[in-house]
PDB file of C-alpha atoms in Angstrom:
ATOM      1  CA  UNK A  94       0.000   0.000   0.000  1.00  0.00           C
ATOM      2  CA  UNK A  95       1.444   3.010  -0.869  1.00  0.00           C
ATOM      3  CA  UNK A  96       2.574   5.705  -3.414  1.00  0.00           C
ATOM      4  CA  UNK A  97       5.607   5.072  -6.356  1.00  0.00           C
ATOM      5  CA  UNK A  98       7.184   7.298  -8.751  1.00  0.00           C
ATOM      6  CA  UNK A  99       8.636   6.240 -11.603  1.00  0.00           C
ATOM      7  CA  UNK A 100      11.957   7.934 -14.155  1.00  0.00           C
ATOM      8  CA  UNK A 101      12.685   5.751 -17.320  1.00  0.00           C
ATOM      9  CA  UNK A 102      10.822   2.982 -16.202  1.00  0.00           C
ATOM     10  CA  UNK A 103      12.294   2.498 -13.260  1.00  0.00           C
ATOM     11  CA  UNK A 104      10.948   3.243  -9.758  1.00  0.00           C
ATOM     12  CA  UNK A 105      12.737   6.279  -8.419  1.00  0.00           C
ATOM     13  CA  UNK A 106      10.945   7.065  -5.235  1.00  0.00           C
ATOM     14  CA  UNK A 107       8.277   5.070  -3.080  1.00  0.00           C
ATOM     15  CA  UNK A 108       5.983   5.697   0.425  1.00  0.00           C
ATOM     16  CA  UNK A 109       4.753   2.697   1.007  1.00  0.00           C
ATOM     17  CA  UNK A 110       3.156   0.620   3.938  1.00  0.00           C
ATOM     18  CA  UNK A 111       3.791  -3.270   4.801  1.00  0.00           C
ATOM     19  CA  UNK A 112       1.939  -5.783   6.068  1.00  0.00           C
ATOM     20  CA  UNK A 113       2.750  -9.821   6.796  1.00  0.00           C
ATOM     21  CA  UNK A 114       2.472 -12.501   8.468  1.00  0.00           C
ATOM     22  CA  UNK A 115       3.667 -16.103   9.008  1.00  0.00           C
ATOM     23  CA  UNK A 116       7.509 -15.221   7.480  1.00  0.00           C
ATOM     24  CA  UNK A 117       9.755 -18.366   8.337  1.00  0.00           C
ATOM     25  CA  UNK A 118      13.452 -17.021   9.728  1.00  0.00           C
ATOM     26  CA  UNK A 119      15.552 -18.993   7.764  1.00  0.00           C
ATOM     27  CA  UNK A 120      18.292 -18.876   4.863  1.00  0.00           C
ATOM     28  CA  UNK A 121      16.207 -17.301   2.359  1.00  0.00           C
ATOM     29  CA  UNK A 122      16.455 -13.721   4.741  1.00  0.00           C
ATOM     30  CA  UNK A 123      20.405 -13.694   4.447  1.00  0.00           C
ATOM     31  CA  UNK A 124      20.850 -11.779   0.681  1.00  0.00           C
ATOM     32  CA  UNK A 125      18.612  -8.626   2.197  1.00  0.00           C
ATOM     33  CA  UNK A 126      20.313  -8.228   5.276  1.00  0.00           C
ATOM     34  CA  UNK A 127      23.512  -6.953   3.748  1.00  0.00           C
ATOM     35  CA  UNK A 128      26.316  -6.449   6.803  1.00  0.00           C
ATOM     36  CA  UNK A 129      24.122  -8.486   9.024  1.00  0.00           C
ATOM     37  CA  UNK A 130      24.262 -11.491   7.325  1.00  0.00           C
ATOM     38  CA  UNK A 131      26.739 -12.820   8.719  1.00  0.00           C
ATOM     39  CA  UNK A 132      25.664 -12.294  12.264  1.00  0.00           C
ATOM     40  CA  UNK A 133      22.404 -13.569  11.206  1.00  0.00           C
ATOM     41  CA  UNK A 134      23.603 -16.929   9.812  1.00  0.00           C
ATOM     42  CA  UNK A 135      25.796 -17.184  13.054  1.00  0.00           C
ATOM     43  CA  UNK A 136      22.695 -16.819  14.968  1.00  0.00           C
ATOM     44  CA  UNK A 137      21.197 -19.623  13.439  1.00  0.00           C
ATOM     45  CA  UNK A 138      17.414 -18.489  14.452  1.00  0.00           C
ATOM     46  CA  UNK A 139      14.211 -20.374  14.037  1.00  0.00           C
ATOM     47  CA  UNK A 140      10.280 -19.490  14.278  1.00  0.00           C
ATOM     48  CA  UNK A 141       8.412 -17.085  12.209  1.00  0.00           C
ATOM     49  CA  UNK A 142       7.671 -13.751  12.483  1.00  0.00           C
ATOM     50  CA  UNK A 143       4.998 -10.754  11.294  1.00  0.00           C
ATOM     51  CA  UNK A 144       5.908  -6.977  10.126  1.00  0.00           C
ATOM     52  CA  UNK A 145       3.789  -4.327  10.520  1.00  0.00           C
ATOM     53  CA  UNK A 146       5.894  -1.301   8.581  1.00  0.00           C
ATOM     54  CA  UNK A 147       3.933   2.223   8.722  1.00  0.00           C
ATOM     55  CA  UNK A 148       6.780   3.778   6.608  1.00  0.00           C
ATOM     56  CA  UNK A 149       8.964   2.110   3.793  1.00  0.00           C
ATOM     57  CA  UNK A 150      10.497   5.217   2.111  1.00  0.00           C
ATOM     58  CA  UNK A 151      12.318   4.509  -1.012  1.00  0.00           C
ATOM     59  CA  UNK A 152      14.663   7.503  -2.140  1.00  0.00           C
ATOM     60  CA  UNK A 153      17.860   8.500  -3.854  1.00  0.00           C
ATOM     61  CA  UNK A 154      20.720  10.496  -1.803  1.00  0.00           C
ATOM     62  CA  UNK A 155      22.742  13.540  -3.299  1.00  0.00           C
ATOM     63  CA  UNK A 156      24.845  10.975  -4.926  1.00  0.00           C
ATOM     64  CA  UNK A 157      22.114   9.103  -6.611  1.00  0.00           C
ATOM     65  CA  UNK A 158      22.522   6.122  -4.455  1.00  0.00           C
ATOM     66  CA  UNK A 159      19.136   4.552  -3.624  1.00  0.00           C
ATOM     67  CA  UNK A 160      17.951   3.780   0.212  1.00  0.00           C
ATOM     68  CA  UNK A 161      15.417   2.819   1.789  1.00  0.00           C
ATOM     69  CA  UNK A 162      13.965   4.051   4.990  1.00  0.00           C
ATOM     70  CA  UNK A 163      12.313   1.664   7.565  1.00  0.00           C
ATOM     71  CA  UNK A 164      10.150   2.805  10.663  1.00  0.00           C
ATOM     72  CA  UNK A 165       7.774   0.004  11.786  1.00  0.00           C
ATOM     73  CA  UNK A 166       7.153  -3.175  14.122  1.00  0.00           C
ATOM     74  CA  UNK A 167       8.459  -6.880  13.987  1.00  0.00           C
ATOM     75  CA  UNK A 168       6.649  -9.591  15.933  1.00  0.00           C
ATOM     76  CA  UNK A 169       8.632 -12.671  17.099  1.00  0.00           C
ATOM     77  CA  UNK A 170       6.888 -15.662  17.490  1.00  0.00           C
ATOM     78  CA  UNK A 171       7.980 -18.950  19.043  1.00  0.00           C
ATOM     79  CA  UNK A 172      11.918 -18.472  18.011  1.00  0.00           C
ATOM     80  CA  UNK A 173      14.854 -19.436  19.094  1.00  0.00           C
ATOM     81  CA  UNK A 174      18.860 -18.272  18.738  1.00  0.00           C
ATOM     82  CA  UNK A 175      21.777 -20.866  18.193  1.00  0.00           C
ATOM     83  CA  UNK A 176      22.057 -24.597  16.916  1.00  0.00           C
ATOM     84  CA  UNK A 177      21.172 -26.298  19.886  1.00  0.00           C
ATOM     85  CA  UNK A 178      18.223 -23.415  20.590  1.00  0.00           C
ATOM     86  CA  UNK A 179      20.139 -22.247  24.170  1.00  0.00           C
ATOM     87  CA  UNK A 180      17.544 -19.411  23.210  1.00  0.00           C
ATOM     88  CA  UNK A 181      14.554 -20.206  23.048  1.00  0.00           C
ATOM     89  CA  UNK A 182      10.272 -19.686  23.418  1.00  0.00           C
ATOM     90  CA  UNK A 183      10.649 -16.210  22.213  1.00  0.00           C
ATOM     91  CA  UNK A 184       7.535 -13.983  22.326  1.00  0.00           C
ATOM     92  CA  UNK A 185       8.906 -10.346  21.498  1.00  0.00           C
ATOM     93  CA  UNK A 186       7.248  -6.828  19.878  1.00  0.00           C
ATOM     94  CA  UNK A 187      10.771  -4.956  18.255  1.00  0.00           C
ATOM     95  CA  UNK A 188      10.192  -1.491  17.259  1.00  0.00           C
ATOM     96  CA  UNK A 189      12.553  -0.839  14.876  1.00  0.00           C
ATOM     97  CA  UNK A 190      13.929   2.424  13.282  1.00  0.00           C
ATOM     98  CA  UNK A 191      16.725   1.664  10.186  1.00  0.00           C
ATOM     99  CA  UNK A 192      18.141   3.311   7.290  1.00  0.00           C
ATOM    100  CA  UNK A 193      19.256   0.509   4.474  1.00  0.00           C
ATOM    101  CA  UNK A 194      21.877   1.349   1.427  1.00  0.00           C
ATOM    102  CA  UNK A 195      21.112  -0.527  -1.682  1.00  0.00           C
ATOM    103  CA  UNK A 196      25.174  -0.243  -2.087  1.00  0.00           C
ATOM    104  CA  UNK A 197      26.208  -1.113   1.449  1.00  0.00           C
ATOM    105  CA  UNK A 198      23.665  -2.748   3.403  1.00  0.00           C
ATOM    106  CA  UNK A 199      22.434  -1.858   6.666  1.00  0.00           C
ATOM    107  CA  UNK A 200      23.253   1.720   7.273  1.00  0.00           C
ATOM    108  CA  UNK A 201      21.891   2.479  10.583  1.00  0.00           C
ATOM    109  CA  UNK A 202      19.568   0.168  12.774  1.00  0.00           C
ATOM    110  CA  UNK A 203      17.616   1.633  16.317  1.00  0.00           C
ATOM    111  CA  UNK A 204      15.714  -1.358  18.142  1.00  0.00           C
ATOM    112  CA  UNK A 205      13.407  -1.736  20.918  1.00  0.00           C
ATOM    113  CA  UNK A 206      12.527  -5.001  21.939  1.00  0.00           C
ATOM    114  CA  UNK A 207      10.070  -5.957  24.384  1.00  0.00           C
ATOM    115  CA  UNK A 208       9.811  -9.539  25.130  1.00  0.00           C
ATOM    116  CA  UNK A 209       6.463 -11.052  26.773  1.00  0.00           C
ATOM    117  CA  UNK A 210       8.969 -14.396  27.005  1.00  0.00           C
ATOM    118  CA  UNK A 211      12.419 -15.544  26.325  1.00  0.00           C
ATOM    119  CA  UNK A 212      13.877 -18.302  28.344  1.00  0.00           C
ATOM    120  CA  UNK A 213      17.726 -18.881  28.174  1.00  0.00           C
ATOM    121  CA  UNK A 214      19.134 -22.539  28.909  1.00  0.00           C
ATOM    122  CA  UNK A 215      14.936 -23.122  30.195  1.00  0.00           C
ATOM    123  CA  UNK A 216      15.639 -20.502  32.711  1.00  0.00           C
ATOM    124  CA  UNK A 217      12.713 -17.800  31.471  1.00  0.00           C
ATOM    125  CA  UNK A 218      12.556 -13.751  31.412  1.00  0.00           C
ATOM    126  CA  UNK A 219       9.618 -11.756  31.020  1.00  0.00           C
ATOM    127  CA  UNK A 220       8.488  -8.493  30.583  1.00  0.00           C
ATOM    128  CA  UNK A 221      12.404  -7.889  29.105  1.00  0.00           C
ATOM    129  CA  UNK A 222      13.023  -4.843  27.897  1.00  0.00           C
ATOM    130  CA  UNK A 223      15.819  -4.576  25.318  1.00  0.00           C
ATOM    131  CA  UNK A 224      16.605  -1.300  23.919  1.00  0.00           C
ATOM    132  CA  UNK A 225      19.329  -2.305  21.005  1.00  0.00           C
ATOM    133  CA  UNK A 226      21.567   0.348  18.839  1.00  0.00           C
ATOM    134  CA  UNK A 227      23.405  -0.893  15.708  1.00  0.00           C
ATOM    135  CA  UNK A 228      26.214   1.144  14.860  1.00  0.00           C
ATOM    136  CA  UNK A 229      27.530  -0.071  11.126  1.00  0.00           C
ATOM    137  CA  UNK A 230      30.082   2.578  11.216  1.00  0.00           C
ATOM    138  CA  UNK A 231      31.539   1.737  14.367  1.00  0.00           C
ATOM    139  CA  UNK A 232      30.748  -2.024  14.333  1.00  0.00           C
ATOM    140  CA  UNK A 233      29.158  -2.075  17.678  1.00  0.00           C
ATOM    141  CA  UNK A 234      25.866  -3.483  18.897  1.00  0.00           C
ATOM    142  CA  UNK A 235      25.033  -1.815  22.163  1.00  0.00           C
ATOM    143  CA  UNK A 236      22.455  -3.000  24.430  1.00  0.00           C
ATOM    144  CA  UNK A 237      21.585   0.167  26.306  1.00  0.00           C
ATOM    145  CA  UNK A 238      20.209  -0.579  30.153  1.00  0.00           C
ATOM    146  CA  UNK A 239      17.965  -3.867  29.789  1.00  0.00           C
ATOM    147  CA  UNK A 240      15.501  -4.654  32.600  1.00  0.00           C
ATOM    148  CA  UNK A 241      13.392  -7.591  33.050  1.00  0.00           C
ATOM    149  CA  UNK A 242      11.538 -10.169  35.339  1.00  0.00           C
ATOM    150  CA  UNK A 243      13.593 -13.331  36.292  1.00  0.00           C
ATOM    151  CA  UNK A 244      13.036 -16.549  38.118  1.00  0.00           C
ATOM    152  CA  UNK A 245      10.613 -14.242  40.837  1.00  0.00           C
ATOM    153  CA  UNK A 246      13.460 -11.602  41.009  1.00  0.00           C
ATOM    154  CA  UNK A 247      14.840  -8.632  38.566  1.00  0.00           C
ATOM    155  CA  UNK A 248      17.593  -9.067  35.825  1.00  0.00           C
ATOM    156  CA  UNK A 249      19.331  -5.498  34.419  1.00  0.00           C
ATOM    157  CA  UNK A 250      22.151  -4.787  32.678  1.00  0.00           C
ATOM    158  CA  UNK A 251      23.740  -3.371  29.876  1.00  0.00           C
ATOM    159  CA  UNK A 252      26.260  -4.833  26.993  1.00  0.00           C
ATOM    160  CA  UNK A 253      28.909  -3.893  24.195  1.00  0.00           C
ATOM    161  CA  UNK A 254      29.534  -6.330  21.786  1.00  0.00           C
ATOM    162  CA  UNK A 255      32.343  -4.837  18.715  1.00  0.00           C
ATOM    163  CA  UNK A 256      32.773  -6.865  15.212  1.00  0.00           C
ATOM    164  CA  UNK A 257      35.968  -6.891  12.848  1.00  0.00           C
ATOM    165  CA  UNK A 258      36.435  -6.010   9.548  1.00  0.00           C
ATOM    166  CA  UNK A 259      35.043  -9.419   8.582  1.00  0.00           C
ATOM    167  CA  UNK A 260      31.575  -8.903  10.715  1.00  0.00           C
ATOM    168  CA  UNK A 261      33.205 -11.255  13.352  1.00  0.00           C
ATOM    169  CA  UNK A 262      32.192 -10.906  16.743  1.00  0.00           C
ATOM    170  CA  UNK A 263      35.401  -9.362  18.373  1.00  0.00           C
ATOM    171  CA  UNK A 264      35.677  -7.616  21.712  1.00  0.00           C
ATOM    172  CA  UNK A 265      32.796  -7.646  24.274  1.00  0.00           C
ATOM    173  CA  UNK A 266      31.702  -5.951  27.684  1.00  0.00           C
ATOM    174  CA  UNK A 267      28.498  -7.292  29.798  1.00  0.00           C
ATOM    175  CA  UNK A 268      27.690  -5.770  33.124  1.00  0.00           C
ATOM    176  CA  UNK A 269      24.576  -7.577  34.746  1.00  0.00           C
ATOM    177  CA  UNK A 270      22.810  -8.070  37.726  1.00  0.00           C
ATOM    178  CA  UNK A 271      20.600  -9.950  39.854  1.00  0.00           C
ATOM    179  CA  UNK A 272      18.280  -8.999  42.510  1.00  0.00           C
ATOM    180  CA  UNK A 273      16.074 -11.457  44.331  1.00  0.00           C
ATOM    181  CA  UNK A 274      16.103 -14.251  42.168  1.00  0.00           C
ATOM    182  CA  UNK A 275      14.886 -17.312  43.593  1.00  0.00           C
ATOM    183  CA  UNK A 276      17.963 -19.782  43.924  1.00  0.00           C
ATOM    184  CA  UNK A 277      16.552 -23.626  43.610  1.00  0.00           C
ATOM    185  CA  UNK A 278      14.805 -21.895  39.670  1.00  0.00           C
ATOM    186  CA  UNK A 279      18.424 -20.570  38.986  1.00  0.00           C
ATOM    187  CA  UNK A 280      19.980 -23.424  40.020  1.00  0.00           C
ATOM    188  CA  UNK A 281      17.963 -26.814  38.677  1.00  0.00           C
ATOM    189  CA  UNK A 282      15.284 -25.045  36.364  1.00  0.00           C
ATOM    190  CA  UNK A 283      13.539 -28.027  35.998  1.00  0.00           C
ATOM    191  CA  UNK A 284      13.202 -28.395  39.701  1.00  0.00           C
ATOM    192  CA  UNK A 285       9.081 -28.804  40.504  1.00  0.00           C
ATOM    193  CA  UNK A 286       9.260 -28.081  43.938  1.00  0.00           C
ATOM    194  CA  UNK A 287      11.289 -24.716  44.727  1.00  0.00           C
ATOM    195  CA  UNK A 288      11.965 -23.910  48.149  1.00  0.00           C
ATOM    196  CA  UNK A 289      12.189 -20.272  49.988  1.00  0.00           C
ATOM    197  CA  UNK A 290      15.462 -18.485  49.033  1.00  0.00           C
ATOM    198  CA  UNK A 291      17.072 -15.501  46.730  1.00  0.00           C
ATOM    199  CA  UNK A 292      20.253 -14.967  44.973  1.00  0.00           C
ATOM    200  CA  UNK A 293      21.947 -11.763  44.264  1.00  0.00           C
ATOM    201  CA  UNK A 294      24.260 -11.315  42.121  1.00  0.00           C
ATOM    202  CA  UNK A 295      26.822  -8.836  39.781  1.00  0.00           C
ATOM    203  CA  UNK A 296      28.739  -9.489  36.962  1.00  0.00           C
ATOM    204  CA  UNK A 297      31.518  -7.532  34.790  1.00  0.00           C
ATOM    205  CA  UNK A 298      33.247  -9.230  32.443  1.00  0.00           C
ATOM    206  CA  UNK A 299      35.398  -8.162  29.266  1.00  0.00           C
ATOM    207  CA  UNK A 300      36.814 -10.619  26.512  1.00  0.00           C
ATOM    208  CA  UNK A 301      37.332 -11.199  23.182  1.00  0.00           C
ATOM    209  CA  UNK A 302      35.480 -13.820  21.387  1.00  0.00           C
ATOM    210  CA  UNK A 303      37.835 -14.302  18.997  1.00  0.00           C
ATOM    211  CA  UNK A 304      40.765 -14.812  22.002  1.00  0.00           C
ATOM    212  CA  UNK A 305      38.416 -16.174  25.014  1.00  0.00           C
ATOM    213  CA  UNK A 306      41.336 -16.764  27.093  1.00  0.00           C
ATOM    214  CA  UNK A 307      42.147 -13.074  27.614  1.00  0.00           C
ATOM    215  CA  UNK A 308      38.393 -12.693  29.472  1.00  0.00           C
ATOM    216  CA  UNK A 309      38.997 -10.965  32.333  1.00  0.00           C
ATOM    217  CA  UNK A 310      36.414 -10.449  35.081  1.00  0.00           C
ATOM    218  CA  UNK A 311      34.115 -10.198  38.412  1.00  0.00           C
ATOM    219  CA  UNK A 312      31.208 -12.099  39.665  1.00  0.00           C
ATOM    220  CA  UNK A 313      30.110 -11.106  43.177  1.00  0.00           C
ATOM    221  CA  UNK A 314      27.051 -13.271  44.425  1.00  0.00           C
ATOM    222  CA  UNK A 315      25.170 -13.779  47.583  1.00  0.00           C
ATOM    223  CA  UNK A 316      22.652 -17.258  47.431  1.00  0.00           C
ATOM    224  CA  UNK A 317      20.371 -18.432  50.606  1.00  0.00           C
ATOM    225  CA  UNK A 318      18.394 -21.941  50.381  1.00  0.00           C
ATOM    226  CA  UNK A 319      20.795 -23.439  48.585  1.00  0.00           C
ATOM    227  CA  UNK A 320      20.070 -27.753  49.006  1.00  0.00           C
ATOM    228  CA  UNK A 321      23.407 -29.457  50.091  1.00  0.00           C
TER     229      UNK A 321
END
């Protein structure tokens, strides 16, 4: 739905609005996804998703080099991240705000995800919220100040993760903590019968992925109810 102009047969501008549902996450995303690609493939996720996009804008810069400008919502449903889905039962709403180069990809990428659900190694979140920045230029993801329910306790934290020259994941900073988290649900997830006790706990660790023995680090953590 929308408006297109067209030069020489050719479409040389576009408003337009998007609707879908049902979209699988697999391979067949990779070719649009430009310098993401490669993260996406290493991701390896599953489940399908539906977009919502108010605005597609389709325009040409002072160079003549075509872009296209994305403001609208992704729903996740029932995915998961990795090979062996550590990741999984995701149930997420990402805003997301992007500018995409038909030369070069992924220019520019602003996300907010809120997940209803996301459980990692079956120990589940809710009510996460993930606000997400992209920065091509720089080759950073930043994870600005997350927040979110955990195993009857709260989970915050923020992250920097920085990519090479070859999109490989490079070095990395995570600061997280824990606050009231009960310990038997941390502990043995699968546990039916949890007992009274919390856990607290902080972590700060930096690394390279590409080097993990040079991780350095601190993990600082106070646990009551713990079964001998």
């Amino acid at each position: 739905d929308g408006k297109l102009k067209m030069a020489q047969q050719k479409i040389d501008s576009a408003d337009l609005k998007l609707n879908a549902a049902g979209i699988n996450l697999d391979e067949k995303l990779t070719p649009a996804l430009g310098k993401l690609a490669d993260y996406y493939t290493k991701a390896a996720p599953a489940g399908t998703f539906d977009l919502d996009f108010d605005k597609i804008k389709l325009y040409k810069d002072e160079n003549g080099e075509k872009g296209l400008l994305l403001d609208g919502t992704i729903m996740l449903n029932n995915c998961s991240i990795g090979q062996n889905k550590p990741i999984s039962d995701i149930y997420a709403i990402c805003d997301i705000d992007a500018e995409y180069k038909f030369a070069g990809g992924l220019e520019k990428c602003r996300l907010f995800l809120n997940f209803q659900n996301i459980a990692i190694k079956d120990r589940p979140i809710n009510n996460l919220k993930l606000p997400v920045v992209i920065d091509t230029n720089e080759n950073k993801i930043i994870v600005e100040n997350f927040v979110g329910d955990f195993l009857g306790g709260k989970i915050s934290g923020s992250a920097v993760i920085e990519t090479d020259k070859n999109s490989k994941f490079s070095q990395y900073q995570i600061d997280m903590a824990m606050a009231n988290v009960n310990t038997e649900s941390f502990v043995s997830p699968k546990t039916a019968e949890k007992t009274p006790g919390q856990t607290n706990a902080e972590l700060r660790i930096r690394g390279d992925f590409q080097n993990p023995q040079t991780a350095m680090g601190r993990f600082i953590a106070e646990a009551k109810g713990i079964k001998p």
